[in-house]
CSV table of C-alpha atoms in Angstrom, one decimal:
chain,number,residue,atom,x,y,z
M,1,UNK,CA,15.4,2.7,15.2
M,2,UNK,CA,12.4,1.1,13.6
M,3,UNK,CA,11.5,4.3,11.8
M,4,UNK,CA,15.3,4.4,10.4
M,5,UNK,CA,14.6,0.8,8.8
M,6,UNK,CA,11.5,1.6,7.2
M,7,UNK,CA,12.8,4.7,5.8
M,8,UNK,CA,15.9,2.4,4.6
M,9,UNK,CA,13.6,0.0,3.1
M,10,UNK,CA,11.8,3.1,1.3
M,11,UNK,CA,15.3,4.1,-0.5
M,12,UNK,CA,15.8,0.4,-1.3
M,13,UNK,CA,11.9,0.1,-2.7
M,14,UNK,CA,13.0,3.3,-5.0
M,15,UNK,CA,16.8,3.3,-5.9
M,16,UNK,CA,17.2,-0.7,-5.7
M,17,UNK,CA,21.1,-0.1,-5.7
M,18,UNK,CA,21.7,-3.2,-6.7
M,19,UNK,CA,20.7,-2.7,-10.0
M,20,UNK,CA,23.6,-0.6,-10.2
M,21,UNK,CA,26.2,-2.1,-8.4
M,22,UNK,CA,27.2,-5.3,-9.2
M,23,UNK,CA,29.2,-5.8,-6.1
M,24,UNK,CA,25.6,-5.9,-4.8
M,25,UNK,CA,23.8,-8.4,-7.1
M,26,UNK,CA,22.6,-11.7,-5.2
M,27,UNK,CA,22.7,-10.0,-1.5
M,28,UNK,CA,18.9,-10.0,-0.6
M,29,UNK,CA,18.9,-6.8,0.6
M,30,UNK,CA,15.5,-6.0,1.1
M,31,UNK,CA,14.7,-8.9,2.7
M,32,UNK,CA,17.4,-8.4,5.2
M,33,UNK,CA,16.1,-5.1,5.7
M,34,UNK,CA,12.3,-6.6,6.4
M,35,UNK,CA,13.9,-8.6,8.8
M,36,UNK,CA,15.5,-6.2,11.1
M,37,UNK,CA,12.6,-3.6,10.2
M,38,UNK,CA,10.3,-6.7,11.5
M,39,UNK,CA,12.9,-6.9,14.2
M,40,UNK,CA,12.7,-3.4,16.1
M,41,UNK,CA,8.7,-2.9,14.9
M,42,UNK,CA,7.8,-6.1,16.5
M,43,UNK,CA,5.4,-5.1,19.2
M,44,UNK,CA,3.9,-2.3,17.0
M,45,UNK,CA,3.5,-4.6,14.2
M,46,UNK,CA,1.6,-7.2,16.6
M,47,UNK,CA,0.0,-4.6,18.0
M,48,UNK,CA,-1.8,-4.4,14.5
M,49,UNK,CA,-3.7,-7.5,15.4
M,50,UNK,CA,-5.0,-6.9,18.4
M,51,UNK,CA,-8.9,-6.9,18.4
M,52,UNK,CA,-9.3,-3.5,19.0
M,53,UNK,CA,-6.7,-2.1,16.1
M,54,UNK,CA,-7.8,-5.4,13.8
M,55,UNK,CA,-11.1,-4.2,13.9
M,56,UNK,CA,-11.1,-0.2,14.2
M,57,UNK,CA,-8.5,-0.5,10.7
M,58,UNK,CA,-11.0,-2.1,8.2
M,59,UNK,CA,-8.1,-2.3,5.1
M,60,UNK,CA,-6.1,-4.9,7.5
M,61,UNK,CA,-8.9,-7.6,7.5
M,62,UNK,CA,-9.9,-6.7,4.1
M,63,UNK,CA,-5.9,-7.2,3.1
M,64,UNK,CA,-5.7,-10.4,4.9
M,65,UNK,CA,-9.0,-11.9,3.5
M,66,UNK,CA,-7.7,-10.7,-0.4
M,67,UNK,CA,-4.3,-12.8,0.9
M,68,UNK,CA,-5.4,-16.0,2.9
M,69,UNK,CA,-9.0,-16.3,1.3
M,70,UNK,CA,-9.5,-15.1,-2.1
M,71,UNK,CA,-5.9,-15.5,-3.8
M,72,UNK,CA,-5.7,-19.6,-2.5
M,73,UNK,CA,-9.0,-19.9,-3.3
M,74,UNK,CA,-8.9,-18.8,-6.8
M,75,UNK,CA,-6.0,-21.7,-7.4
M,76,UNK,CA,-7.8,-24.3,-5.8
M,77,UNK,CA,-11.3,-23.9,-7.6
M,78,UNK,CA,-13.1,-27.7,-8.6
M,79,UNK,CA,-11.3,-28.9,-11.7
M,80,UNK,CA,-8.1,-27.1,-11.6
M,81,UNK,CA,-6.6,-27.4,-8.4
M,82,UNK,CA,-2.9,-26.4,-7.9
M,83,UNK,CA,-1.7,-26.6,-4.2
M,84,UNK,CA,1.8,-25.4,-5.6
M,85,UNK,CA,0.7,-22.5,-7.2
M,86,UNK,CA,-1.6,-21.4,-4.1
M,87,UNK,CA,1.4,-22.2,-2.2
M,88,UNK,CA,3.5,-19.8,-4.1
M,89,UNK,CA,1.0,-17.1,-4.3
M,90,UNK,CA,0.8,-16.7,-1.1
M,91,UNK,CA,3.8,-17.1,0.2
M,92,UNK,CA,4.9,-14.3,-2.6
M,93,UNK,CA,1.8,-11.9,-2.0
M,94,UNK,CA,3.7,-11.3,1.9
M,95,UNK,CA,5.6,-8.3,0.8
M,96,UNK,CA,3.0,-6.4,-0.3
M,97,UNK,CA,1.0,-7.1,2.6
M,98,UNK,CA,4.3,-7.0,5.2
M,99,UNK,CA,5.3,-3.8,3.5
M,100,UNK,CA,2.0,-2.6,4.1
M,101,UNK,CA,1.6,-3.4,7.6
M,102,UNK,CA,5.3,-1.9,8.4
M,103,UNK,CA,3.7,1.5,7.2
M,104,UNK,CA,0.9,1.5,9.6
M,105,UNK,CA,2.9,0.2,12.6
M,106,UNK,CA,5.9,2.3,12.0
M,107,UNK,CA,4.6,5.9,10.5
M,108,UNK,CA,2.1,6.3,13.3
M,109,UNK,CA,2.9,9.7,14.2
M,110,UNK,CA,2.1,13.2,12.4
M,111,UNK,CA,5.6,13.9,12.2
M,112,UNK,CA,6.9,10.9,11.0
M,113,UNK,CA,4.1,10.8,8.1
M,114,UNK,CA,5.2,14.4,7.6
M,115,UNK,CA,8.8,13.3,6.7
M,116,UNK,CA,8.6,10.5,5.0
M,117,UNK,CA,6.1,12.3,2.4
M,118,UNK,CA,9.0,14.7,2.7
M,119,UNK,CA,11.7,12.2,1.4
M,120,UNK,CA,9.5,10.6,-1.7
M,121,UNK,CA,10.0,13.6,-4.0
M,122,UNK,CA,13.7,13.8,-2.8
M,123,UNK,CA,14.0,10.2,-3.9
M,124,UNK,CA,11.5,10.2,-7.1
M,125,UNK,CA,14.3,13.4,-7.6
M,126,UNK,CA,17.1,11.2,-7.9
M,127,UNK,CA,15.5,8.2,-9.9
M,128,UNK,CA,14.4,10.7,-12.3
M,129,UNK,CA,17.4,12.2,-12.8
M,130,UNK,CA,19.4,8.7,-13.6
M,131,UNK,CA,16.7,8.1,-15.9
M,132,UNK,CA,16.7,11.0,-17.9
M,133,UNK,CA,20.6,10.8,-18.2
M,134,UNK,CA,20.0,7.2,-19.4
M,135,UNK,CA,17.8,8.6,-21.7
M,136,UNK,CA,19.4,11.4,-23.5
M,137,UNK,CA,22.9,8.7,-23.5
M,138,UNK,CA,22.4,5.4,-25.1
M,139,UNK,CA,21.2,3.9,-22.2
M,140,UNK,CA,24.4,4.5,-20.4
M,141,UNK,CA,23.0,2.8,-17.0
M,142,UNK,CA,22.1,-0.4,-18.8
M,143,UNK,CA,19.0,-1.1,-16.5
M,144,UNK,CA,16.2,1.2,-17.8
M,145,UNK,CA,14.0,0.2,-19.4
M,146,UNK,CA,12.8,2.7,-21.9
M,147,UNK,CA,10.1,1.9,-24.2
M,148,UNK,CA,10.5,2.5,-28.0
M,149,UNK,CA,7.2,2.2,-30.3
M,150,UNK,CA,6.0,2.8,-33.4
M,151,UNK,CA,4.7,6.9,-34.5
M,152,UNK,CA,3.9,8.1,-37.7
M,153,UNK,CA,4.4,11.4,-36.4
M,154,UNK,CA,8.1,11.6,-35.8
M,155,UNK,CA,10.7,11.5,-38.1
M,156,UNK,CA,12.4,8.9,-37.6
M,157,UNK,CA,9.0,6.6,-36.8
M,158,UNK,CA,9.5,5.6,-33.7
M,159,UNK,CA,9.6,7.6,-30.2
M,160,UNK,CA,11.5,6.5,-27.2
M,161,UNK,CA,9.0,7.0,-24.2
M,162,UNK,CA,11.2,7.4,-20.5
M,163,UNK,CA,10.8,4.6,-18.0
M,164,UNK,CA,11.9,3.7,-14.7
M,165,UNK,CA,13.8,0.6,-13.5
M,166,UNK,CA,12.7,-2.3,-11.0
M,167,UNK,CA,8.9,-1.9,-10.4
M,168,UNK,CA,8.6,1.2,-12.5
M,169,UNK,CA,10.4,-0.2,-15.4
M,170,UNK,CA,7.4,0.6,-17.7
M,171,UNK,CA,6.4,4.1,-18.7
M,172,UNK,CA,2.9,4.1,-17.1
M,173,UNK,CA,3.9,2.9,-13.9
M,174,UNK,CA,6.7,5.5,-13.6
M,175,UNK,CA,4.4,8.3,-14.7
M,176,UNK,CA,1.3,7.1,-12.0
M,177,UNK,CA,4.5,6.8,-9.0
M,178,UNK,CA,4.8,10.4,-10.4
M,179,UNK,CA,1.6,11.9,-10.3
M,180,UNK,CA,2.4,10.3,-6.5
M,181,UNK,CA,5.0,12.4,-6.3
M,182,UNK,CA,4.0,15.7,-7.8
M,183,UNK,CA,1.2,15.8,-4.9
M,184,UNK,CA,3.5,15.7,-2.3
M,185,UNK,CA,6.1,17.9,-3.7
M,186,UNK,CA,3.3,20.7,-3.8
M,187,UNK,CA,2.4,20.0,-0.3
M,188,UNK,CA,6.8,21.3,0.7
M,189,UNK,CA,6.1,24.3,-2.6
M,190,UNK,CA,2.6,25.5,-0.1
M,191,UNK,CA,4.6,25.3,3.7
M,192,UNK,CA,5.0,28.8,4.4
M,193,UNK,CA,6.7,27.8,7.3
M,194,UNK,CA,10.0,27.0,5.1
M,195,UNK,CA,10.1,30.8,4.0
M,196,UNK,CA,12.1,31.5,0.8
M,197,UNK,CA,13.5,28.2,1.4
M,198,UNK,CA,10.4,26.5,-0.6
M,199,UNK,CA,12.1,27.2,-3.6
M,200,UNK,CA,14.4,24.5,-3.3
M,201,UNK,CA,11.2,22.2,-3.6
M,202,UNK,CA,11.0,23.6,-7.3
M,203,UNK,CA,13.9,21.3,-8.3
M,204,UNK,CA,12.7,17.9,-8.0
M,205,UNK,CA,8.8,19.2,-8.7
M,206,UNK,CA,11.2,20.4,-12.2
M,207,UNK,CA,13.2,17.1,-12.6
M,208,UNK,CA,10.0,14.7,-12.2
M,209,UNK,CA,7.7,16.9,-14.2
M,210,UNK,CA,10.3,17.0,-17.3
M,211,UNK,CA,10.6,12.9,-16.7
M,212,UNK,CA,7.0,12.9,-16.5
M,213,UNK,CA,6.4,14.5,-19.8
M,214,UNK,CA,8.6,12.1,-21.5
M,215,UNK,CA,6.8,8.9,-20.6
M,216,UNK,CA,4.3,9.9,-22.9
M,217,UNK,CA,2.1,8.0,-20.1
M,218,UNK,CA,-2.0,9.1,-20.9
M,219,UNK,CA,-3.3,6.8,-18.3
M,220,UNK,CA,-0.9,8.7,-16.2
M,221,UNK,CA,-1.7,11.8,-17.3
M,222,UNK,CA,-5.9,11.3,-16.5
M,223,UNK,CA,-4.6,10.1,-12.7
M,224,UNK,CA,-2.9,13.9,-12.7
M,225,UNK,CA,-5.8,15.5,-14.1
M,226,UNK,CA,-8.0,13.7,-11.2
M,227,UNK,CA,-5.4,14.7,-8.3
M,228,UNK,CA,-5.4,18.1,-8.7
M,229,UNK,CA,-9.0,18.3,-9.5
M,230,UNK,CA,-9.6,15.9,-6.2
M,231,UNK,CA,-7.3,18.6,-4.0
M,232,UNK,CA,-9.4,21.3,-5.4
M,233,UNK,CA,-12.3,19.6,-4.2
M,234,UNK,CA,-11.1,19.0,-1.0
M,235,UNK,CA,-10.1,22.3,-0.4
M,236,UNK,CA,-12.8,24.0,-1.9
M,237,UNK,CA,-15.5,22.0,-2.8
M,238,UNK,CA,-17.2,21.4,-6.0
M,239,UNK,CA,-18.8,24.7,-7.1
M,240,UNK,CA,-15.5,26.8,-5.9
M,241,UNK,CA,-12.8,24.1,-7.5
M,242,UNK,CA,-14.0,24.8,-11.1
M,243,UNK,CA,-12.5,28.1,-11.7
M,244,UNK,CA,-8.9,27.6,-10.4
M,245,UNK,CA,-9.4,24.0,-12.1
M,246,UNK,CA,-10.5,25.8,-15.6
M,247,UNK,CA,-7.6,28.0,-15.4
M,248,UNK,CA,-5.0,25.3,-14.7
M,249,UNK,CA,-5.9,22.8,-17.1
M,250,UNK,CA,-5.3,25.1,-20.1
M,251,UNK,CA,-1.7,25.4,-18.6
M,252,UNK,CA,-1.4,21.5,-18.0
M,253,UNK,CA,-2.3,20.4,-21.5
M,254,UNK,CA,-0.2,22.9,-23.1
M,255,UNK,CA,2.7,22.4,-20.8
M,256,UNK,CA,2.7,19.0,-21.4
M,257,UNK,CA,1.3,18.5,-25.2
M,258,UNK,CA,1.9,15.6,-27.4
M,259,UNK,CA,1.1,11.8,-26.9
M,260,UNK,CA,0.5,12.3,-23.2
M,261,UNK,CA,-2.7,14.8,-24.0
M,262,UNK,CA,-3.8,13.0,-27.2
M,263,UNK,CA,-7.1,10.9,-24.8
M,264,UNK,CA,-8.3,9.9,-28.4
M,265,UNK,CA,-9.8,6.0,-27.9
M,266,UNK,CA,-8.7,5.3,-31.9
M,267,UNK,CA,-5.1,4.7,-31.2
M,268,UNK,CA,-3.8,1.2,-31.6
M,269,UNK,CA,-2.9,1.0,-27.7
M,270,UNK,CA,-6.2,2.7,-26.6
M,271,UNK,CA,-7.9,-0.2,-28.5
M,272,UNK,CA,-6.0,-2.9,-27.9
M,273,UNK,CA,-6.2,-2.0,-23.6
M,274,UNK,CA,-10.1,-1.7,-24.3
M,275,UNK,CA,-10.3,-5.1,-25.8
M,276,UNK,CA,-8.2,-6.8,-22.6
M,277,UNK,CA,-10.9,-5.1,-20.4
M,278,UNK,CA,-13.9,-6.2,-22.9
M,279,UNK,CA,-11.9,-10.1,-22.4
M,280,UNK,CA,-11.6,-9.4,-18.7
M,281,UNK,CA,-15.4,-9.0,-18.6
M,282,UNK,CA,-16.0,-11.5,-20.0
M,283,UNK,CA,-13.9,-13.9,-17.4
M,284,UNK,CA,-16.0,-12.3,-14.6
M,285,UNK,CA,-19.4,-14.0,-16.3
M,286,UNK,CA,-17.9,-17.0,-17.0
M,287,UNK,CA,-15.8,-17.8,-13.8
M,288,UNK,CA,-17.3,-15.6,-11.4
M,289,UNK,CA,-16.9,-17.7,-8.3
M,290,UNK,CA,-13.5,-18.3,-8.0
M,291,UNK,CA,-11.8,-16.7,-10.9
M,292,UNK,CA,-9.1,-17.5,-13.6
M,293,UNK,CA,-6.5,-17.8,-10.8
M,294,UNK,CA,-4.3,-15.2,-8.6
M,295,UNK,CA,-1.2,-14.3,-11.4
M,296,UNK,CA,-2.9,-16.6,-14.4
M,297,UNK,CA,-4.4,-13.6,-16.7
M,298,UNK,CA,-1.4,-13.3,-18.8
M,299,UNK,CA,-2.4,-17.1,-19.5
M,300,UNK,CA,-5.6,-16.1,-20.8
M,301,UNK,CA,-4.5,-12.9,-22.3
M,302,UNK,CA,-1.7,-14.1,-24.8
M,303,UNK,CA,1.2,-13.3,-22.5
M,304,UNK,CA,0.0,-9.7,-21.5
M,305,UNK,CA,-1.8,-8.1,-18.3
M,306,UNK,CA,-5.2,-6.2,-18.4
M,307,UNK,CA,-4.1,-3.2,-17.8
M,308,UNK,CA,-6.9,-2.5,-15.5
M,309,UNK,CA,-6.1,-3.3,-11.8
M,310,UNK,CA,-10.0,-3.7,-11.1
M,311,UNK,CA,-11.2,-6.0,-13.8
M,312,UNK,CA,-7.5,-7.4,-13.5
M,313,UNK,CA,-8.1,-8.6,-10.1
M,314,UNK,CA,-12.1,-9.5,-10.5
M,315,UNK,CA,-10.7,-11.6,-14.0
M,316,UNK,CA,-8.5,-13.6,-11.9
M,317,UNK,CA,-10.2,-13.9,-8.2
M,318,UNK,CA,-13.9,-13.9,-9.0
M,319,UNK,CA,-16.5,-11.4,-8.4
M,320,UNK,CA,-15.8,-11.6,-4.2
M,321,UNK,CA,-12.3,-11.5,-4.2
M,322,UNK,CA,-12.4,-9.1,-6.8
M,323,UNK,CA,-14.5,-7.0,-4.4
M,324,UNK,CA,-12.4,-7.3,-1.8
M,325,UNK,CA,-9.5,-6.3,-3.5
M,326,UNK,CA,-11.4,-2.9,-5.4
M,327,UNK,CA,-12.8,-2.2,-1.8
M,328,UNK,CA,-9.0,-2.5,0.5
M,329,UNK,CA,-7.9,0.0,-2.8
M,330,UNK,CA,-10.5,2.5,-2.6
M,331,UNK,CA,-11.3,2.3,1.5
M,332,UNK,CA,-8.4,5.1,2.1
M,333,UNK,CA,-9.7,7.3,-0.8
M,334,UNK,CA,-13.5,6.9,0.8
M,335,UNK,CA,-12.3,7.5,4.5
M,336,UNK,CA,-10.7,10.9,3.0
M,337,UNK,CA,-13.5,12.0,1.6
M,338,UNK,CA,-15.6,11.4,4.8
M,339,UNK,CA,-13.4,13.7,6.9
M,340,UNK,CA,-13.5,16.1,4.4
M,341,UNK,CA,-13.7,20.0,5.5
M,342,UNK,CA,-16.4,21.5,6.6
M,343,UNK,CA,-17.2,18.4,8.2
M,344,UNK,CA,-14.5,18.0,10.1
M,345,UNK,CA,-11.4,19.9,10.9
M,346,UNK,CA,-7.9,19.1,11.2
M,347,UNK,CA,-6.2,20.8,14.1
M,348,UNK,CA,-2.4,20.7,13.1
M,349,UNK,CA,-1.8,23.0,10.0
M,350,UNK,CA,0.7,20.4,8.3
M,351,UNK,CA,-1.6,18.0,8.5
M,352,UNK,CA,-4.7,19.9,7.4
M,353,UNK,CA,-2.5,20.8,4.1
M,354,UNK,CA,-1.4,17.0,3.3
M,355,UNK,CA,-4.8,16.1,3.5
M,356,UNK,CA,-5.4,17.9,0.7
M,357,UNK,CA,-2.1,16.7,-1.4
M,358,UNK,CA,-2.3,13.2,0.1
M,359,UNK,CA,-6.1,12.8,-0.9
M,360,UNK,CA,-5.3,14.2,-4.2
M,361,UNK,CA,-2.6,11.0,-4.8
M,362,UNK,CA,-4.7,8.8,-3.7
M,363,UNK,CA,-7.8,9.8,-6.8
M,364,UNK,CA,-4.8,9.9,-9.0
M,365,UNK,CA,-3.8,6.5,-8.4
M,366,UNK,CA,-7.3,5.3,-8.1
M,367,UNK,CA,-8.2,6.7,-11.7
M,368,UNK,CA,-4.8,5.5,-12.9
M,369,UNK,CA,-5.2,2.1,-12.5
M,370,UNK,CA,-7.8,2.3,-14.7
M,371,UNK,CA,-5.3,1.9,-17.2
M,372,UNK,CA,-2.7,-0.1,-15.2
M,373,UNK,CA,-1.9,-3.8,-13.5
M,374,UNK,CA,-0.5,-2.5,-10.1
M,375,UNK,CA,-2.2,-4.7,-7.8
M,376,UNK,CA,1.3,-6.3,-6.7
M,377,UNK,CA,4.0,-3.3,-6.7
M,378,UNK,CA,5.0,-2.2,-3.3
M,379,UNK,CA,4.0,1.6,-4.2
M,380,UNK,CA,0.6,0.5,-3.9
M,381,UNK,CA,0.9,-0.3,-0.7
M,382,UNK,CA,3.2,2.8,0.6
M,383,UNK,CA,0.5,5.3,-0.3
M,384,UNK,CA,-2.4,3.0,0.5
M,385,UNK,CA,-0.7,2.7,4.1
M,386,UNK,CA,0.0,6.4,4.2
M,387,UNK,CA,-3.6,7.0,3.6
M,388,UNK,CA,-4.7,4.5,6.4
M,389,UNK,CA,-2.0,6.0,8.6
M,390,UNK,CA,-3.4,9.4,8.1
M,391,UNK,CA,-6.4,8.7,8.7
M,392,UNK,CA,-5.7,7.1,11.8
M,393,UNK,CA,-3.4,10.0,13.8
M,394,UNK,CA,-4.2,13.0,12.3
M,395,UNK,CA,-5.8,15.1,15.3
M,396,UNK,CA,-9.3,16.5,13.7
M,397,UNK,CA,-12.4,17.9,15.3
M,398,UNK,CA,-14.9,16.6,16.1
M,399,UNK,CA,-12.8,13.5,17.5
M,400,UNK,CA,-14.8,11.0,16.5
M,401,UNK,CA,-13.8,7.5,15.0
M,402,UNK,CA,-14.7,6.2,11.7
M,403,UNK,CA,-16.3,2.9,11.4
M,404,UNK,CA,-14.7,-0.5,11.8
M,405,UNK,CA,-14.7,-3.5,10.3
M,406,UNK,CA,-17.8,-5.1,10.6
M,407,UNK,CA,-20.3,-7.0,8.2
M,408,UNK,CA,-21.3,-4.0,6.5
M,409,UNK,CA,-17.9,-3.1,5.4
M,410,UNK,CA,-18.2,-6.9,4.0
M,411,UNK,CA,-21.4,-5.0,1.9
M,412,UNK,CA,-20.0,-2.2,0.8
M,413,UNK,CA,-17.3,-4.4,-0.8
M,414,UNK,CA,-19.7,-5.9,-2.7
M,415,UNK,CA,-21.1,-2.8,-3.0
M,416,UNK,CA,-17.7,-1.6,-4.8
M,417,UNK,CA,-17.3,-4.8,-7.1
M,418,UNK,CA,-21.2,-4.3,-8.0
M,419,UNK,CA,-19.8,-1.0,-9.1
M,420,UNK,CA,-16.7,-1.6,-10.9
M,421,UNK,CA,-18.8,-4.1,-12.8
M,422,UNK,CA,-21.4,-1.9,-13.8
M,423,UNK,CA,-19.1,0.9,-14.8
M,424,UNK,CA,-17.4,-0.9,-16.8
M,425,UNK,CA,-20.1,-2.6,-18.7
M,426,UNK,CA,-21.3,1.1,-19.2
M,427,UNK,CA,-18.2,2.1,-20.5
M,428,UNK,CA,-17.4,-0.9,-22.9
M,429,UNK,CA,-21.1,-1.0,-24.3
M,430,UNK,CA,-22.1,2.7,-24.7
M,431,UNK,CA,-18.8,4.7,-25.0
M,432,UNK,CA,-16.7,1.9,-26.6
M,433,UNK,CA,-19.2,0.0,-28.4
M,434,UNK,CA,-18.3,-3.1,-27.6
M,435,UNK,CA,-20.6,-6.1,-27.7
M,436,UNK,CA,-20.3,-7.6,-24.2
C-alpha cells in the first residue's frame, strides 16, 4: 500500500489535476496524499534514521544539515535576524526533504525502482502531450505557461517557446525534467526482454522529444548532450564512447536545430544569466559566512533568480551551506561513478542497464543546473532519491559498501564548494571576461 501512495503522489507531482479541474481547486491534495503515504511508510521512513542507515546514507545528513543548519542560519546572521522568515523556510523546505525521504524508504527494491522509472516517461508522455495541444490552440488549457520572447529571426518577431505547468511552468525546467525523461525512456527502447513490444516505448520517447525541441531550452539541451555522453562513458569508457558519441551528435544538432543548438554566449539571455552568476560571486566574497538569506536572491537580483543552482544556493547560504547543498546534489552522481564497470558489476541485467540511463540523468541534470534555480522543485529530489536508492539495493559484485557519513564527507563538501567556486571564477574571468 505504501508503494501505491508514492506512486499516487508521483502522478500528482506531474499532472497536478487540479490545475485542470476546478472541482479540485483548494483540496490540498498532495498534502493529504503525504499524509497517508507518511501513514503506511512509517516504520520504513523511521527506519531512515536509525544510526546505522543515518550514517551508511551520507545525502540524508547532508539534506538535514542544508535544512535545520544552513537555511535558519542564513536568516538569522548578526544584523539582520528574521525568526519569521527562518521559521517559514523551514517549515516550507519539508517537502523537498519529506519527498525525498519517501523515495528512499519506499522504492527500496529493484523492482520497484524498475517501475517507477517505468511510469515517468508514461507520465512526462501525457504532460507533453496537453502541452503541445495547448500550444498549437491558443492556449486552450489556460494553465501553461508558454514563454513568448523577442527574435529577429522569425517573421513575426517573436517565438513562442513550449512550457510546462506547476513546477515546470518555465521552458528550461520542462526541457531539463525531459532530458530526465529521455534517459529512462531509452532504458524500456534497450529491454530486449519486451520483444517487439519495445516499440511502443517510441511513442512517448516521440511526444517528449517533439515538446523538447520546442522549448528552445539550450541549458537544457547541454544537460542532454552530457547524459548521453555520461551513459557512453559508463558503458564504455572514455576512449570507446567517442566514436558512437561523434556519430550521434551530428544527428542531435541537426535533429534538433534552431535556438536550442545556437550555445553562442552573445545573445541577450546568455549575457544577462552570466552577469546574475558574475553578481552571485560576488555575494559569496562579501557574505560568505552566512549568506544573503535562504529564498532572498531575487531581493538582490531585481526580482529574478540566478539561474545557477550552485552559486544560487552558495549566494544565499554562504560558502558552507553552499557546500553542503553542491555536495547532497552531486553525492549520487559521484557514488555512480565509483561503482562504475569494470570495477564493479551489477548482477541483475535490469539493473546493470539503468545504471547506465539513470547515471546518464543524473550528469544531465547536474550540468543543467548550471543554467537553472532548481534547488526547491520536487524533481530534484525524485531523481536525487532514485540515485541514492539505486545505489543502495542494486545487487553488484564485489558486495562491498560505499562510505558513510563521516567527517570526511564533511571535507569533500567543502571540497565541492571549493570547486564550484573556483570553476566559476575560471569561467567568468577567462571565457566570459568578466572583471570579478
Amino acid at each position: 500500500m505504501d508503494f501505491l501512495c508514492y506512486l499516487w503522489l508521483v502522478i500528482l507531482l506531474f499532472l497536478r489535476p487540479s490545475d485542470f479541474f476546478q472541482i479540485l481547486d483548494g483540496i490540498p491534495l498532495f498534502w493529504i496524499s503525504s499524509i497517508l503515504t507518511l501513514l503506511f511508510s512509517f516504520s520504513k521512513v523511521a527506519a531512515l534514521f536509525s544510526t546505522r542507515n543515518f550514517q551508511a546514507i551520507p545525502t540524508i545528513p547532508l539534506l538535514f544539515l542544508v535544512w535545520l543548519v544552513a537555511i535558519p542560519f542564513s536568516l538569522l546572521a548578526p544584523g539582520r535576524v528574521n525568526f519569521q522568515l527562518a521559521y517559514d523556510a523551514v517549515t516550507t523546505f519539508y517537502k523537498p526533504v519529506s519527498f525525498f525521504l519517501f523515495t528512499l524508504a519506499i522504492v527500496d527494491t529493484p523492482k520497484r525502482i524498475l517501475i517507477v522509472c517505468k511510469w515517468i516517461p508514461i507520465l512526462a508522455m501525457v504532460i507533453s502531450g496537453l502541452a503541445l495541444y495547448d500550444y498549437f490552440n491558443d492556449f486552450y488549457f489556460g494553465v501553461f505557461t508558454h514563454a513568448r520572447e523577442t527574435n529577429p529571426e522569425s517573421p513575426t518577431g517573436t517565438t513562442l517557446r513550449l512550457a510546462g505547468h506547476g513546477t515546470l511552468a518555465d521552458p528550461n525546467d520542462f526541457a531539463v525534467f525531459l532530458v530526465m525523461v529521455s534517459m529512462f525512456n531509452f532504458d524500456r527502447l534497450l529491454d530486449r526482454r519486451l520483444g517487439i513490444g519495445r516499440v511502443f516505448w517510441l511513442i512517448p520517447l516521440g511526444i517528449n522529444t517533439w515538446a523538447f525541441s520546442l522549448t528552445e531550452s539550450r541549458g537544457a539541451f547541454v544537460g542532454l548532450l552530457a547524459s548521453i555522453a555520461s551513459a557512453l562513458f559508463l558503458r564504455f569508457g572514455v576512449r570507446r564512447s567517442l566514436l558512437p558519441l561523434a556519430l550521434i551528435l551530428p544527428i542531435i544538432f541537426v535533429g534538433l536545430g534552431g535556438r536550442q543548438t545556437n550555445l553562442s554566449l552573445s545573445s541577450t539571455t546568455a549575457t544577462q544569466r552570466i552577469e546574475m552568476v558574475g553578481e552571485c560571486y560576488y555575494y559569496v566574497k562579501t557574505y560568505p559566512v552566512f549568506g544573503l538569506g535562504y529564498g532572498q536572491i531575487s531581493e538582490w537580483l531585481h526580482g529574478l533568480v540566478a539561474h545557477n543552482t550552485y552559486m544560487q544556493s552558495m549566494a544565499e547560504l554562504g560558502f558552507f551551506g553552499g557546500s553542503l547543498f553542491s555536495c547532497f546534489v552531486l553525492f549520487p552522481l559521484v557514488q555512480f561513478l565509483k561503482v562504475r564497470p569494470p570495477l564493479y558489476r551489477f548482477t541483475q541485467p535490469e539493473m546493470a542497464r539503468l545504471y547506465l540511463f539513470l547515471g546518464g540523468a543524473l550528469a544531465g541534470f547536474n550540468f543543467g543546473i548550471l543554467s537553472l534555480s532548481r534547488a526547491e522543485v520536487l524533481q530534484t529530489y525524485l531523481l536525487l532519491g532514485l540515485g541514492t536508492s539505486f545505489i543502495r539495493v542494486a545487487e553488484r559484485e564485489p558486495n562491498e559498501p560505499l562510505p558513510g557519513f563521516s567527517f570526511r564527507t564533511l571535507g569533500f563538501a567543502l571540497a565541492c564548494g571549493l570547486g564550484v567556486i573556483v570553476f566559476h571564477y575560471v569561467m567568468l574571468r577567462y571565457f566570459y571576461g568578466v572583471n570579478i
